[in-house]
PDB file of C-alpha atoms in Angstrom:
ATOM      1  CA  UNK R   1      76.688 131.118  90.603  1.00  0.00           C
ATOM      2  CA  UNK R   2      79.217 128.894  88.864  1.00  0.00           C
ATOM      3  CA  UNK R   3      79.380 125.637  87.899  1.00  0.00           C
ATOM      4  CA  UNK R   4      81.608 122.855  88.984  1.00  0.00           C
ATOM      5  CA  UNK R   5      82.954 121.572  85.880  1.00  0.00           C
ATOM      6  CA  UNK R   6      84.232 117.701  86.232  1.00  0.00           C
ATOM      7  CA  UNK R   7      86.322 115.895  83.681  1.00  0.00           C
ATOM      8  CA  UNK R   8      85.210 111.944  83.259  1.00  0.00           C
ATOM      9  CA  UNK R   9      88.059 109.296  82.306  1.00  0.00           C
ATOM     10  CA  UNK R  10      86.610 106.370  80.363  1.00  0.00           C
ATOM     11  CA  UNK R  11      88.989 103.107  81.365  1.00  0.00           C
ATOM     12  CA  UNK R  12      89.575  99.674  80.550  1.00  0.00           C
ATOM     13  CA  UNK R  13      90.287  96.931  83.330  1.00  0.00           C
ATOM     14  CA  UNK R  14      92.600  94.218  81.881  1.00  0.00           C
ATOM     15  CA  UNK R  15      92.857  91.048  83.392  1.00  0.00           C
ATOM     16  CA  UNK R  16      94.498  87.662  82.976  1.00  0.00           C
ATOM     17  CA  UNK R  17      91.148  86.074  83.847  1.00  0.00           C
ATOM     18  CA  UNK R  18      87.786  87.741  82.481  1.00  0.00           C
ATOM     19  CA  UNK R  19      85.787  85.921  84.958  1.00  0.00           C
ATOM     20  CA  UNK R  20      87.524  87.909  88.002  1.00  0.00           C
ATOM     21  CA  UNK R  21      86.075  91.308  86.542  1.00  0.00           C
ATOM     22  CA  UNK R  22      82.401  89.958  87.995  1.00  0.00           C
ATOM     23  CA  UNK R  23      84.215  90.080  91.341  1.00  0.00           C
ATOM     24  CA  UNK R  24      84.797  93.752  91.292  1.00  0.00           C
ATOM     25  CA  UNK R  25      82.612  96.252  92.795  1.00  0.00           C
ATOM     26  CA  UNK R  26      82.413 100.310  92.049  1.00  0.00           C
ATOM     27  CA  UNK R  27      83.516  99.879  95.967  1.00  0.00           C
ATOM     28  CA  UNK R  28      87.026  98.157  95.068  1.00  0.00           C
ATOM     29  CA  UNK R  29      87.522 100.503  92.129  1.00  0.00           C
ATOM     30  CA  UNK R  30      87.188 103.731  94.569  1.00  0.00           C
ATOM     31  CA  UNK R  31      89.554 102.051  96.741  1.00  0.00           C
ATOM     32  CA  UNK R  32      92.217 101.260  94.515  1.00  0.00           C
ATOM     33  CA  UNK R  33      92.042 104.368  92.670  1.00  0.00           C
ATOM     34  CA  UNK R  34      91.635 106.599  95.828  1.00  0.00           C
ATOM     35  CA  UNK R  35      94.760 104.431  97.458  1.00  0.00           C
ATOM     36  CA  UNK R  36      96.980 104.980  94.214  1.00  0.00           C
ATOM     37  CA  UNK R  37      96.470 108.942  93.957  1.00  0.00           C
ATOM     38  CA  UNK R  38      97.201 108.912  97.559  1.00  0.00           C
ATOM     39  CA  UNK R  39     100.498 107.026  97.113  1.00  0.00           C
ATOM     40  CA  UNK R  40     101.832 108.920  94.153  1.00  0.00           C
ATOM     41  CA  UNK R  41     100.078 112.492  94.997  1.00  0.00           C
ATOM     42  CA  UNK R  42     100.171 112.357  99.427  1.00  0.00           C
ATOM     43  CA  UNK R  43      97.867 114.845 101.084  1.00  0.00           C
ATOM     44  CA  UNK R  44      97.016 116.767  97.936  1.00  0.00           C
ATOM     45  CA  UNK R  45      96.093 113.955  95.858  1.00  0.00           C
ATOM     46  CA  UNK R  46      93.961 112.613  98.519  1.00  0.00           C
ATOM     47  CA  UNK R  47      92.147 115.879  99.262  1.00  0.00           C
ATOM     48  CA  UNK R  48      91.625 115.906  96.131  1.00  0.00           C
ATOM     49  CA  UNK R  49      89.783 112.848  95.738  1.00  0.00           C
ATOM     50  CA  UNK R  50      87.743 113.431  98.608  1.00  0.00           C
ATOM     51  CA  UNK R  51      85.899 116.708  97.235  1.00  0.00           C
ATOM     52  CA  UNK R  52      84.109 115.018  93.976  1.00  0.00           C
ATOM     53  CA  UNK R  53      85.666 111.885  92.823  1.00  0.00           C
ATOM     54  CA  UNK R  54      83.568 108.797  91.857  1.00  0.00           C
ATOM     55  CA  UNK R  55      83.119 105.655  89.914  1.00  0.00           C
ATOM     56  CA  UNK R  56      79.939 106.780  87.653  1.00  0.00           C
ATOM     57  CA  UNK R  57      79.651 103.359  85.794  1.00  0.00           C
ATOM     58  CA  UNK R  58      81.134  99.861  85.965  1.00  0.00           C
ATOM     59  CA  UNK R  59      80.096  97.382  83.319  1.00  0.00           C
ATOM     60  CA  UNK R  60      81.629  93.686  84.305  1.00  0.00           C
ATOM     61  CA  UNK R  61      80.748  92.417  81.058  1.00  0.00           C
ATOM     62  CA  UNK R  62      83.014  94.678  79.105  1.00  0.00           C
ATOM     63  CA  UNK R  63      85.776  95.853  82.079  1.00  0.00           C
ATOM     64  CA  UNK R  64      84.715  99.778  81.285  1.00  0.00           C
ATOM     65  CA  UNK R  65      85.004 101.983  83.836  1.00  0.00           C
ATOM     66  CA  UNK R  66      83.569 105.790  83.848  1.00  0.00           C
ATOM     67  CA  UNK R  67      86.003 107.879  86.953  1.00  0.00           C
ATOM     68  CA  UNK R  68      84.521 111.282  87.769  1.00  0.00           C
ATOM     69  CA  UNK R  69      87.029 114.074  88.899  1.00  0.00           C
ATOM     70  CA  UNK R  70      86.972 117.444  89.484  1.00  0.00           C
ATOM     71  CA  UNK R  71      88.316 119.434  86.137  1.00  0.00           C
ATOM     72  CA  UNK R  72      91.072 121.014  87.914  1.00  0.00           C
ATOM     73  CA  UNK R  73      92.686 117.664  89.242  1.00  0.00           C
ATOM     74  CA  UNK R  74      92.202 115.232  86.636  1.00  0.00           C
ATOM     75  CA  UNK R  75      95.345 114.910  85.916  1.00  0.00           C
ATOM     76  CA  UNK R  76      96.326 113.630  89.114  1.00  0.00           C
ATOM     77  CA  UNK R  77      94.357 110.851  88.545  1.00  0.00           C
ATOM     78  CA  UNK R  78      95.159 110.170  85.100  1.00  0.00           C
ATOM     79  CA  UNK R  79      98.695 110.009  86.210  1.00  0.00           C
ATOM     80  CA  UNK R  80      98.040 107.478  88.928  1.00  0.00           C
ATOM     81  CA  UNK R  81      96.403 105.064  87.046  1.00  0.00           C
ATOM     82  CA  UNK R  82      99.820 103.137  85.968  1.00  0.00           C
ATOM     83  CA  UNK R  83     100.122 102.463  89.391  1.00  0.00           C
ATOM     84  CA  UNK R  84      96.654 100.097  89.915  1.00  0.00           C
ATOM     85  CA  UNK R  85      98.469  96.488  89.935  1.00  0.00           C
ATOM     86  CA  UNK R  86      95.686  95.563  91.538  1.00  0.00           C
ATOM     87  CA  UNK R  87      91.941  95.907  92.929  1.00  0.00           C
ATOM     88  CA  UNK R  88      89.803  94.137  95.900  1.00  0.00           C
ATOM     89  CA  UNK R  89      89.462  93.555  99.018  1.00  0.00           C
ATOM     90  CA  UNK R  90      92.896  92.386 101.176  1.00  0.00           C
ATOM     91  CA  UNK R  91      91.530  88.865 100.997  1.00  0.00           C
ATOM     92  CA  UNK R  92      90.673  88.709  97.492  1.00  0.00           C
ATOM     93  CA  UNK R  93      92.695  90.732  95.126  1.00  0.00           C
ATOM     94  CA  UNK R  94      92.485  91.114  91.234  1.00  0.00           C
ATOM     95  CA  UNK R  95      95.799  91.362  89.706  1.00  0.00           C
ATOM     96  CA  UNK R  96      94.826  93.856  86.386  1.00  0.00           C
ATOM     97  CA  UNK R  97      95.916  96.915  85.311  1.00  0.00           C
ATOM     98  CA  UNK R  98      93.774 100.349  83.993  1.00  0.00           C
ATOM     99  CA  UNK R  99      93.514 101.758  80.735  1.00  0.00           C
ATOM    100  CA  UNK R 100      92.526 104.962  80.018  1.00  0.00           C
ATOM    101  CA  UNK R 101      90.737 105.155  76.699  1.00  0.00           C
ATOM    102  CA  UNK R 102      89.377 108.816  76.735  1.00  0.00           C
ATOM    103  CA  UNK R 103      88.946 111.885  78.578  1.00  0.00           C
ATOM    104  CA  UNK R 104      86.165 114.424  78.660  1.00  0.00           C
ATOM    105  CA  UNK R 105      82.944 115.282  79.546  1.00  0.00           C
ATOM    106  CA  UNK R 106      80.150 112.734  80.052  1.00  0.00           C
ATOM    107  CA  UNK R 107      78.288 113.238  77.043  1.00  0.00           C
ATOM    108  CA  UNK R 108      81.834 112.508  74.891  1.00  0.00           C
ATOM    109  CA  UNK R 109      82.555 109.911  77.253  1.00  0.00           C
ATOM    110  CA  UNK R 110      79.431 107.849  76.500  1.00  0.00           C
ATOM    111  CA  UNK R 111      79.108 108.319  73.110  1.00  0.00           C
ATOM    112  CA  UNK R 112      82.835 106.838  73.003  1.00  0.00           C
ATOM    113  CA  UNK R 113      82.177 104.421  75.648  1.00  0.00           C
ATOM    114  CA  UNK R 114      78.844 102.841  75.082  1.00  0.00           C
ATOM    115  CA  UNK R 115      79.254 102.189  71.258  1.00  0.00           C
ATOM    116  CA  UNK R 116      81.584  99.236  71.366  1.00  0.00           C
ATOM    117  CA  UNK R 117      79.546  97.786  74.906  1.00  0.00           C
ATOM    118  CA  UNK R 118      76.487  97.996  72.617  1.00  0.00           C
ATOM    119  CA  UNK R 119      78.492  96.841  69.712  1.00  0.00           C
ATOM    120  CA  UNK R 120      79.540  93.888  71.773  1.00  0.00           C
ATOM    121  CA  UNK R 121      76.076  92.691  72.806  1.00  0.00           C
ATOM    122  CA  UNK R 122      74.837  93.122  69.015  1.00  0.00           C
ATOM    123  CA  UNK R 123      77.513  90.366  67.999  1.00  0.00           C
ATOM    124  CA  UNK R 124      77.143  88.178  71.207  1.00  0.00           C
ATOM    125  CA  UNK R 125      72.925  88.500  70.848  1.00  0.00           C
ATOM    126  CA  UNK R 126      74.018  87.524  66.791  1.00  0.00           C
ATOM    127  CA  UNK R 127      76.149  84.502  67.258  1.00  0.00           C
ATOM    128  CA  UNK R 128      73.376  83.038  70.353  1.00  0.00           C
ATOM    129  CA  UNK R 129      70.866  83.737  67.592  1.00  0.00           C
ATOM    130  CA  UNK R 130      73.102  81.350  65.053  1.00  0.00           C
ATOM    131  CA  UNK R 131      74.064  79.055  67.745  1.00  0.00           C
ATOM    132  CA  UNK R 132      70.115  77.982  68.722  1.00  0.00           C
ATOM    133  CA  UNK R 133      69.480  77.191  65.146  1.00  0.00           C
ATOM    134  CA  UNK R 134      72.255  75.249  64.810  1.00  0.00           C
ATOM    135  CA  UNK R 135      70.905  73.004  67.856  1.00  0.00           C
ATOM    136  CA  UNK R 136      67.366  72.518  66.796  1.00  0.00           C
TER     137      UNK R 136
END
């Protein structure tokens, strides 16, 4: 029996506005993403997303994104990504862009990912700390 091998792209939504990225939904993400490698790729960069591809993790405090994608296609995806102007719903769309910060398997990807999301609530947990005392 073999395994199916996937490849996982850690990104970074960038907006104008950080309070649209509590807006977005794994949904949305899928969409866009699925939409864009359909656009640039046709029929085989949509069958390809159909077999395995998913949004693994969205995280609206921090805009990170993990993708999941089958190992021999990745690259289809990664190469889409410029394309994402922007994500939602046809009423309510998020003008941002995607980032790809890394690209490997999950255990790389969160070690990569998670530290500066963990970093980040450290420092904000840190400065709430500083901010009560300064209010008593």
């Amino acid at each position: 029996m073999v395994r199916v091998k996937s490849r996982y792209l850690l990104c970074e939504i960038n907006v104008t506005d950080r309070n649209r990225l509590f807006l977005l939904t794994e949904k949305d993400i899928y969409l866009a993403v699925k939409e864009a490698v359909a656009r640039i790729h046709g029929d085989y960069g949509t069958a390809m997303c159909s077999t395995r591809f998913c949004v693994k993790y969205l995280n609206a405090q921090t805009g990170m994104v993990f993708l999941r994608f089958p190992k021999m296609g990745y690259k289809l995806l990664w190469s889409a990504l410029p394309f994402i102007t922007s994500i939602g719903t046809r009423s309510q769309k998020t003008p941002c862009f995607l980032n790809c910060l890394h690209v490997g398997d999950f255990k790389t990807i969160t070690g990569v990912g998670l530290k500066p999301c963990t970093y980040k609530i450290v420092t904000f947990q840190e400065t709430s700390k500083t901010a009560c005392l300064f209010n008593r």
